[in-house]
PDB file of C-alpha atoms in Angstrom:
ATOM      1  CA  UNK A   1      75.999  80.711   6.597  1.00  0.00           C
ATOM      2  CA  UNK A   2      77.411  78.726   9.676  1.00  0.00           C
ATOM      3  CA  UNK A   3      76.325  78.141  12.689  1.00  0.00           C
ATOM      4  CA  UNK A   4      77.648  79.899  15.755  1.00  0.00           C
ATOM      5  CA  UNK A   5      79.906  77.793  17.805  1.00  0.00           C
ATOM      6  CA  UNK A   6      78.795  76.876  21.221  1.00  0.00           C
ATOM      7  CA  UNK A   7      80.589  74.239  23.590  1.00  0.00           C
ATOM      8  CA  UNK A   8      78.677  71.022  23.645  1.00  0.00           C
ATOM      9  CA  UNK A   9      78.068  70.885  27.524  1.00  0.00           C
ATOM     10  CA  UNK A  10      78.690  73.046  30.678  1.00  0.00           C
ATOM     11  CA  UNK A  11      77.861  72.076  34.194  1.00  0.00           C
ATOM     12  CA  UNK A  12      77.982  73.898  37.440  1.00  0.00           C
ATOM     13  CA  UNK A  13      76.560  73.608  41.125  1.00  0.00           C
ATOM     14  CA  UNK A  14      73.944  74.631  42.732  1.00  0.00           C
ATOM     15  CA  UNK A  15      74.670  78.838  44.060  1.00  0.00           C
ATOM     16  CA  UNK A  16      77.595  78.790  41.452  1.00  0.00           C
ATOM     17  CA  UNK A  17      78.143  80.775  38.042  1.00  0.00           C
ATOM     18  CA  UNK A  18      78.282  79.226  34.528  1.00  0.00           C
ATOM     19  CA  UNK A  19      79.353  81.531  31.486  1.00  0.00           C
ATOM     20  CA  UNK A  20      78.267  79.683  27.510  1.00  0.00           C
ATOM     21  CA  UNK A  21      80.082  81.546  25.303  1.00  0.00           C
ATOM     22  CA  UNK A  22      79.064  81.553  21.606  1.00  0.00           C
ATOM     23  CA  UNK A  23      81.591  82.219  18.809  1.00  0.00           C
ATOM     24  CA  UNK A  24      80.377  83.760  15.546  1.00  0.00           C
ATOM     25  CA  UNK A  25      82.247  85.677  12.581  1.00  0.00           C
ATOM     26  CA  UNK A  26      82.721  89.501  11.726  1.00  0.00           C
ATOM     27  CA  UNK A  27      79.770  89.176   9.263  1.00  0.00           C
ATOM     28  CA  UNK A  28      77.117  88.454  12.639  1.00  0.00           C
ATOM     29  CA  UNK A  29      78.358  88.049  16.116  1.00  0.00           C
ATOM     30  CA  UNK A  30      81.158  90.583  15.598  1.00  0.00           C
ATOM     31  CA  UNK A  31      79.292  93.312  13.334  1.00  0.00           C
ATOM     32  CA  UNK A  32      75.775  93.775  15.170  1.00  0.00           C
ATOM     33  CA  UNK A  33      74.695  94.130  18.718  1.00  0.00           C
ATOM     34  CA  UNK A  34      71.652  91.712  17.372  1.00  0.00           C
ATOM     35  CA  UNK A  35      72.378  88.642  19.720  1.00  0.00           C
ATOM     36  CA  UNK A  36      70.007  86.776  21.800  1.00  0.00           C
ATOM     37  CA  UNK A  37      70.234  83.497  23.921  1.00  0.00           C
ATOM     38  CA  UNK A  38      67.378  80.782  24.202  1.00  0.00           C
ATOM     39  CA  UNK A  39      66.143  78.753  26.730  1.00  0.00           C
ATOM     40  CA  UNK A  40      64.856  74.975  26.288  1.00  0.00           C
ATOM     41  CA  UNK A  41      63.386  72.275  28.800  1.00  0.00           C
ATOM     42  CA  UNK A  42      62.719  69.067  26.955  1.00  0.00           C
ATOM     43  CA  UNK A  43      59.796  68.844  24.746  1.00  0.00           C
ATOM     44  CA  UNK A  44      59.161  72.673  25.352  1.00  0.00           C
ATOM     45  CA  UNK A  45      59.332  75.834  22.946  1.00  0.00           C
ATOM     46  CA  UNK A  46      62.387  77.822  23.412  1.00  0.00           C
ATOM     47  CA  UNK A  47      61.710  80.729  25.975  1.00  0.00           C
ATOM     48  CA  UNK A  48      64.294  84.304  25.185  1.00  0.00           C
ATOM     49  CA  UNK A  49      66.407  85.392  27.621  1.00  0.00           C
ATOM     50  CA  UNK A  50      68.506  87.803  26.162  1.00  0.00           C
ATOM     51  CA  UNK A  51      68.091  90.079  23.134  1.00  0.00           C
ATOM     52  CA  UNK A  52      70.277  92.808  21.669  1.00  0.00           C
ATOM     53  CA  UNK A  53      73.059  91.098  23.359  1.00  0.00           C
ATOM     54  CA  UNK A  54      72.420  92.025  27.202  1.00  0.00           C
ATOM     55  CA  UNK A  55      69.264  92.826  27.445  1.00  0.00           C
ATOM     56  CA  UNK A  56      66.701  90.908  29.550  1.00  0.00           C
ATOM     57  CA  UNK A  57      62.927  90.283  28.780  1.00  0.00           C
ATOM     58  CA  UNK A  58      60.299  91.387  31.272  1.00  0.00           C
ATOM     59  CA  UNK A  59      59.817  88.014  33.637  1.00  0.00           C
ATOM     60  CA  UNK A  60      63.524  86.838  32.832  1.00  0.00           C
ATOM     61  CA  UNK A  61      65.507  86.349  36.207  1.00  0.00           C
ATOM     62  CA  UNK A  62      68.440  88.956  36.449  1.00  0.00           C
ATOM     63  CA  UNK A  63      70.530  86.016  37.487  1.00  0.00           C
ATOM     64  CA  UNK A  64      70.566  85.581  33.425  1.00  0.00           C
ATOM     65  CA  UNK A  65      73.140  88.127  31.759  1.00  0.00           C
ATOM     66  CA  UNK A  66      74.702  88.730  28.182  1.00  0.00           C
ATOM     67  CA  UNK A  67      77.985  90.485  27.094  1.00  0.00           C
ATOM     68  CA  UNK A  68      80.218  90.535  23.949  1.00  0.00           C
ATOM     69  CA  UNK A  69      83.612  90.656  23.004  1.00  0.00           C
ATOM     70  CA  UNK A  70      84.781  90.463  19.411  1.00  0.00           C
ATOM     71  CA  UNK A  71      82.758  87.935  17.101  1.00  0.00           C
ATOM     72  CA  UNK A  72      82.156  86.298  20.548  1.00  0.00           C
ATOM     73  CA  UNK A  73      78.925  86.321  22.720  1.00  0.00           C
ATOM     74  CA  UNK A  74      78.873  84.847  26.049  1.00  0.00           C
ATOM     75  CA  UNK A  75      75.565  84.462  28.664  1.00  0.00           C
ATOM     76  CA  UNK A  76      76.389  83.849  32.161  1.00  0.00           C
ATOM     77  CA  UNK A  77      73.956  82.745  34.700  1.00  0.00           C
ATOM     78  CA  UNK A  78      75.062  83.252  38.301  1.00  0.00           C
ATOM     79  CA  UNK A  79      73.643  81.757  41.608  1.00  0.00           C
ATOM     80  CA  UNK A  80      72.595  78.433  39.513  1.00  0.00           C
ATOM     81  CA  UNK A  81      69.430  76.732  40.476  1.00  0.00           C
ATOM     82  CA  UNK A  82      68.159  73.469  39.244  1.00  0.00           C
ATOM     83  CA  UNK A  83      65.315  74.632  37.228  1.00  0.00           C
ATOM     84  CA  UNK A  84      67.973  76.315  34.935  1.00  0.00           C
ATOM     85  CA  UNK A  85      69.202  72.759  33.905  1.00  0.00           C
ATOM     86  CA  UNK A  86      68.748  73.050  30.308  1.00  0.00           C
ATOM     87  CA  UNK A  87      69.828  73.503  26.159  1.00  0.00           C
ATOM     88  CA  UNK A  88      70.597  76.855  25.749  1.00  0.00           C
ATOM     89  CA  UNK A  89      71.234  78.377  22.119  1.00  0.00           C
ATOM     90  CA  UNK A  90      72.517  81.604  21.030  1.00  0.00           C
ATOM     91  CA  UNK A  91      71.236  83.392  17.876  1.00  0.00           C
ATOM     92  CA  UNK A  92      72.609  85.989  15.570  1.00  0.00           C
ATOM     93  CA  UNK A  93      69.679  87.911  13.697  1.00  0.00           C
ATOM     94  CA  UNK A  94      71.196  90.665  11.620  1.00  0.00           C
ATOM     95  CA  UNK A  95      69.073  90.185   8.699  1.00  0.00           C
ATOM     96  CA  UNK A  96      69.476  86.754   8.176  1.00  0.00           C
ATOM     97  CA  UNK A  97      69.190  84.488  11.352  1.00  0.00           C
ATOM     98  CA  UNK A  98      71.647  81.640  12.688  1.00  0.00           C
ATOM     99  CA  UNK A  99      71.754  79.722  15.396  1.00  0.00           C
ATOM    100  CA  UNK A 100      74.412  78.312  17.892  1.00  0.00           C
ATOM    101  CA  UNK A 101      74.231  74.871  18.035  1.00  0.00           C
ATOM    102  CA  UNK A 102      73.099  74.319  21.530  1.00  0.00           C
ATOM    103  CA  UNK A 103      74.765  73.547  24.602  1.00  0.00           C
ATOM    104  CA  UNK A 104      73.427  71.347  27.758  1.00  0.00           C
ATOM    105  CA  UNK A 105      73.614  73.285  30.881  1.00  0.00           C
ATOM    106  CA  UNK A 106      73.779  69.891  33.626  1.00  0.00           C
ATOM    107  CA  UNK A 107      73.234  71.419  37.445  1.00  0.00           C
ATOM    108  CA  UNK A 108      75.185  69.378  39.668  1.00  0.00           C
TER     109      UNK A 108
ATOM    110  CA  UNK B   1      48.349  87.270  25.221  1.00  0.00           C
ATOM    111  CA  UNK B   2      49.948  86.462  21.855  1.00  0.00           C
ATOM    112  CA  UNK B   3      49.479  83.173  21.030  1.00  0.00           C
ATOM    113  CA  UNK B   4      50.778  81.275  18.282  1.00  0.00           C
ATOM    114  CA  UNK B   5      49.202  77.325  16.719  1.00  0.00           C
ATOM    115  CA  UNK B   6      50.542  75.596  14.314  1.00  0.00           C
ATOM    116  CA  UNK B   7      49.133  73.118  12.016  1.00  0.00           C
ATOM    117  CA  UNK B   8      49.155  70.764   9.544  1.00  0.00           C
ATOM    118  CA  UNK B   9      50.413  66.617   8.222  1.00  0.00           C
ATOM    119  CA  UNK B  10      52.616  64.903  11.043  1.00  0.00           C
ATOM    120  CA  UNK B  11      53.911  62.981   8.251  1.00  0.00           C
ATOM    121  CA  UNK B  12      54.818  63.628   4.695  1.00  0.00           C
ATOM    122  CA  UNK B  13      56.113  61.493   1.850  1.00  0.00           C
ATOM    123  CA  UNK B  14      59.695  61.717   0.247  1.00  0.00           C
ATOM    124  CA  UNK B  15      59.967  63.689  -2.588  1.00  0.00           C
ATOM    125  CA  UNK B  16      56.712  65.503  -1.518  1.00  0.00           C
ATOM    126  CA  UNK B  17      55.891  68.846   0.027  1.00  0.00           C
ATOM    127  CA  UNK B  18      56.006  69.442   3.539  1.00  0.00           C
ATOM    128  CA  UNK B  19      52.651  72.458   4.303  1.00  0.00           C
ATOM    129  CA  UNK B  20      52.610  73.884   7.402  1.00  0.00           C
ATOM    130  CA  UNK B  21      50.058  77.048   8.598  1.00  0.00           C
ATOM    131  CA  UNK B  22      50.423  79.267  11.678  1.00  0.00           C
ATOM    132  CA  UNK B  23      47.808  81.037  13.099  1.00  0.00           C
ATOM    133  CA  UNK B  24      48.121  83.607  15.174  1.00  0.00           C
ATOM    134  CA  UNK B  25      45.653  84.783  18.098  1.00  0.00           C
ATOM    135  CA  UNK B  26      45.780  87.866  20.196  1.00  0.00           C
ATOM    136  CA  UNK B  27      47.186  90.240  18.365  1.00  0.00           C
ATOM    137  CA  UNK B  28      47.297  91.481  14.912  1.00  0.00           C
ATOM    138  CA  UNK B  29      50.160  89.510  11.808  1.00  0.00           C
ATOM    139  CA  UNK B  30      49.824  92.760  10.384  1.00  0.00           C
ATOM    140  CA  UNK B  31      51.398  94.858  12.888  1.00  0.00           C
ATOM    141  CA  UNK B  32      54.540  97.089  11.314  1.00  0.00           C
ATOM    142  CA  UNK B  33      57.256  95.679  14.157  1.00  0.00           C
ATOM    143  CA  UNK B  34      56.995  92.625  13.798  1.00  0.00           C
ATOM    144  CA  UNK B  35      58.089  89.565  10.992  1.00  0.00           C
ATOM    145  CA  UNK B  36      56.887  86.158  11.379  1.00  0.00           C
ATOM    146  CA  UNK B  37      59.240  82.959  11.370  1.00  0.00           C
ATOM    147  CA  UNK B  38      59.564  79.401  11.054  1.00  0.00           C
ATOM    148  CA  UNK B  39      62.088  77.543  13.152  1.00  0.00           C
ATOM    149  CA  UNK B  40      62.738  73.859  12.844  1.00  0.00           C
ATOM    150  CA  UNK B  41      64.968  71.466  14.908  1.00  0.00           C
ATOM    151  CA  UNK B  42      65.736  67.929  13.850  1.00  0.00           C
ATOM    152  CA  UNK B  43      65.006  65.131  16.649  1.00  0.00           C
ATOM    153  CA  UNK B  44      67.520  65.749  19.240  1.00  0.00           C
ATOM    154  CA  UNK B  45      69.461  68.174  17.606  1.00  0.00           C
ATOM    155  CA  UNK B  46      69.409  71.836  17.549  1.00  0.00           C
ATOM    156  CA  UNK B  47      67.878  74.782  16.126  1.00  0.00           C
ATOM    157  CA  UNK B  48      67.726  75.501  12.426  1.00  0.00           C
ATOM    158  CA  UNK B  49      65.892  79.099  10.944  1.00  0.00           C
ATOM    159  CA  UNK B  50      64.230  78.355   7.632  1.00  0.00           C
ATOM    160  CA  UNK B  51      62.743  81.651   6.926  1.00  0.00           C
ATOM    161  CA  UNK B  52      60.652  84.758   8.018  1.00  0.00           C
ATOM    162  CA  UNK B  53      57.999  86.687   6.378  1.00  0.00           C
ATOM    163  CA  UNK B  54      56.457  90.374   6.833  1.00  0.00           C
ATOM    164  CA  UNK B  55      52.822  91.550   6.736  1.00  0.00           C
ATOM    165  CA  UNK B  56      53.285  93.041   3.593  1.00  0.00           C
ATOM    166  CA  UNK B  57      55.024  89.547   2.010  1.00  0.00           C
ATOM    167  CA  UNK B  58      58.687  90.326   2.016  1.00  0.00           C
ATOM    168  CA  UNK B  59      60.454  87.292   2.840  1.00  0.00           C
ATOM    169  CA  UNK B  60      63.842  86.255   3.911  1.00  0.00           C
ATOM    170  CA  UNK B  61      65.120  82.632   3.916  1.00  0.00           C
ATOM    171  CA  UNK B  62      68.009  80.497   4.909  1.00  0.00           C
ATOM    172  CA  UNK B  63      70.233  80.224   1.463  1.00  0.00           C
ATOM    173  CA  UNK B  64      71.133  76.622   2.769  1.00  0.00           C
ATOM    174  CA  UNK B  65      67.184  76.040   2.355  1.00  0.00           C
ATOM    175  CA  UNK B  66      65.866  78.869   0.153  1.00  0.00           C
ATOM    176  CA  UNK B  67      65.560  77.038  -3.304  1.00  0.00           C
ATOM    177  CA  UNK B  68      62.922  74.460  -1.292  1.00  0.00           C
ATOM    178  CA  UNK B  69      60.756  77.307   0.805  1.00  0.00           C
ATOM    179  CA  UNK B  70      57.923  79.306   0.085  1.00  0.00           C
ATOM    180  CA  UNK B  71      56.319  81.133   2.854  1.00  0.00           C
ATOM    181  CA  UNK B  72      53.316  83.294   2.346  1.00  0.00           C
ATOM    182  CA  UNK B  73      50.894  85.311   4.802  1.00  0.00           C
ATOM    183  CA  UNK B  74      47.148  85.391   4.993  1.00  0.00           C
ATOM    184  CA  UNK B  75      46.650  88.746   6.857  1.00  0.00           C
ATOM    185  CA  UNK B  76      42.489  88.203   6.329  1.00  0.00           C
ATOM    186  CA  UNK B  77      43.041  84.795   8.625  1.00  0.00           C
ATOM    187  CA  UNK B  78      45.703  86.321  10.711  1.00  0.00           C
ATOM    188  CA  UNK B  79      47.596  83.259   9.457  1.00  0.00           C
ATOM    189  CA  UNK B  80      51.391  82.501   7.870  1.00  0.00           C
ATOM    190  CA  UNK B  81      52.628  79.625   5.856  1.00  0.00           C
ATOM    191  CA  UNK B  82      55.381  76.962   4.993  1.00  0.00           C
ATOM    192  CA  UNK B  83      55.573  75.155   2.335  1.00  0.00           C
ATOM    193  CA  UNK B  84      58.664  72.903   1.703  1.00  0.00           C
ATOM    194  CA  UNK B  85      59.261  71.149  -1.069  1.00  0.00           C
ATOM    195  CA  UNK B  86      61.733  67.632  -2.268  1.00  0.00           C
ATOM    196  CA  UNK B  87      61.747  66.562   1.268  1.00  0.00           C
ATOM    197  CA  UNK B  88      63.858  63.905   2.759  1.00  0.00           C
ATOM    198  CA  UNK B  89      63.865  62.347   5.969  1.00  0.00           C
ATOM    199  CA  UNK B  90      66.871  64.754   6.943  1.00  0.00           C
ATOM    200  CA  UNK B  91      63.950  66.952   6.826  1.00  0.00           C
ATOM    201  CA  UNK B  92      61.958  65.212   9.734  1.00  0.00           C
ATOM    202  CA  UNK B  93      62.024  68.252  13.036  1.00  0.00           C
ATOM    203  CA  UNK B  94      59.738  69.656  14.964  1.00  0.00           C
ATOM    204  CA  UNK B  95      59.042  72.842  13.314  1.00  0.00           C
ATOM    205  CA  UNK B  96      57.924  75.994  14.963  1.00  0.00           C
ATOM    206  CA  UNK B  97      56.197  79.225  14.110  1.00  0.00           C
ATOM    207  CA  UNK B  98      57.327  82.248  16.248  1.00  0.00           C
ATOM    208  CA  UNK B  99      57.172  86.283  16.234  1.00  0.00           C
ATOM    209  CA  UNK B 100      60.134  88.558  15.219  1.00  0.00           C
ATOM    210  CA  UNK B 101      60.969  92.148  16.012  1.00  0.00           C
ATOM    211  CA  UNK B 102      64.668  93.364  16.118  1.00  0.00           C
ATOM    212  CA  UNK B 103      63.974  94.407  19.633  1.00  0.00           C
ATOM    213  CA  UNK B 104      63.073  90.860  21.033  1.00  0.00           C
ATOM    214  CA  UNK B 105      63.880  88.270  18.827  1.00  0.00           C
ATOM    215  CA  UNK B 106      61.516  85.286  18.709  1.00  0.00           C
ATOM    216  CA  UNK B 107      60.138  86.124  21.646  1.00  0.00           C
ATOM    217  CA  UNK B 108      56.707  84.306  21.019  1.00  0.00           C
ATOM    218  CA  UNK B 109      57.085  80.550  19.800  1.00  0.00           C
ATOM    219  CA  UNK B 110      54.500  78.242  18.698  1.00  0.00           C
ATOM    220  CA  UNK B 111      54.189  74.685  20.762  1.00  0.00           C
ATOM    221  CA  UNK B 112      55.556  73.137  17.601  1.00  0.00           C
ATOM    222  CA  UNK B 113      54.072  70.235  15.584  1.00  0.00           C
ATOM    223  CA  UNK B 114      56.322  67.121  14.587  1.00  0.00           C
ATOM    224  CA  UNK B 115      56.320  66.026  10.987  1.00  0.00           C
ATOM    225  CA  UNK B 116      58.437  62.945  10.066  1.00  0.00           C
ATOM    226  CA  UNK B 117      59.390  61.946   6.334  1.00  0.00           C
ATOM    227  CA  UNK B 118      58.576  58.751   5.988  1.00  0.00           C
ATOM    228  CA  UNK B 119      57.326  56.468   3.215  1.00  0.00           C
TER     229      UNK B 119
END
C-alpha cells in the first residue's frame, strides 16, 4: 500500500487559482469515487474539504473543488486568499485508507 | 457537537508499547455509520492511517503496521483504543483519533497528543 503522489509544493497569488493533483493506482484513486482532500494550518488537526471526490462539507468555501480523471484526483481552489496558505493531503478510503503525502500550498 | 480527546504517555520507551485512548463526547461510538480511526503523522512529515475500528469491534489496519496494532472499543465509556507495540523512535508522531463514515471521511479529528520514543 503506497502512498498517493502529491507534488511537494504549489504556490499562487492572491485572486488566482491553484489545482494539487494527487496520483493514485487502479486499486484506489482509479477504482472508487472514495477521495477526499485535507486541510492543515500548523499545529492544527486536519479540517475535510472534499469527500467522495467533489463533494464539499457544510461550512467549506465553494472556492474549494474536487474532480477526477483516471487514477488521478486533483482539488483546485480558485480566487486564493491568504488564510488558505497551507498542507493539503489527499486520501483514498476504499476500505483500506492512504494518504497523499502532503503538499504546501505558499500564497504569494 | 462531536468532540473527540485523546489521551495517554507523551513518551514511551523503545521496545515498549505505545497506549493511546480516545474518548468521544457528543454523540454516541456506537452509532451504525460511523468507524472510528487513528491517524498519526511523524514530526514534520505527513499523514500516516494506522487503523480503524467499528462499534461492534471489526477492525481494519494498515498491513505496513498491522502485525504491531491492536485497537479495541469501550462502547460503555464511549471510548476507543491504540495500542502499539516494539516501538522505535521512527514511531515518534502526533497521533490522532478521528470519526469515519464513507460519506465524510474523517470529518471529526481529535486535537492530537504527541508521544516521542525516547529512552
Amino acid at each position: 500500500q503506497s502512498a498517493l503522489t502529491q507534488p511537494a509544493s504549489v504556490s499562487g497569488s492572491p485572486g488566482q487559482s491553484i489545482t494539487i493533483s494527487c496520483t493514485g493506482t487502479s486499486s484506489d484513486v482509479g477504482s472508487y469515487n472514495l477521495v477526499s482532500w485535507y486541510q492543515q494550518h500548523p499545529g492544527k488537526a486536519p479540517k475535510l474539504m472534499i469527500y467522495e471526490v467533489s463533494k464539499r462539507p457544510s461550512g467549506v468555501s465553494n472556492r474549494f473543488s474536487g474532480s477526477k480523471s483516471g487514477n488521478t484526483a486533483s482539488l483546485t481552489i480558485s480566487g486564493l486568499q491568504a488564510e488558505d496558505e497551507a498542507d493539503y493531503y489527499c486520501c483514498s478510503y476504499a476500505g483500506s485508507v492512504v494518504f497523499g503525502g502532503g503538499t504546501k500550498l505558499t500564497v504569494l | 457537537q462531536l468532540q473527540l480527546q485523546e489521551s495517554g504517555p507523551g513518551l514511551v520507551k523503545p521496545s515498549e508499547t505505545l497506549s493511546l485512548t480516545c474518548t468521544v463526547s457528543g454523540g454516541s461510538i456506537s452509532s451504525s455509520s460511523y468507524y472510528w480511526g487513528w491517524i498519526r503523522q511523524p514530526p514534520g512529515k505527513g499523514l500516516e492511517w494506522i487503523g480503524s475500528i467499528y462499534y461492534s469491534g471489526s477492525t481494519y489496519y494498515n498491513p505496513s503496521l498491522k502485525s504491531r496494532v491492536t485497537i479495541s472499543v469501550d462502547t460503555s465509556k464511549n471510548q476507543f483504543s491504540l495500542k502499539l507495540s516494539s516501538v522505535t523512535a521512527a514511531d515518534t508522531a502526533v497521533y490522532y483519533c478521528a470519526r469515519l463514515a464513507v460519506t465524510q471521511p474523517f470529518d471529526y479529528w481529535g486535537q492530537g497528543t504527541l508521544v516521542t520514543v525516547s529512552s
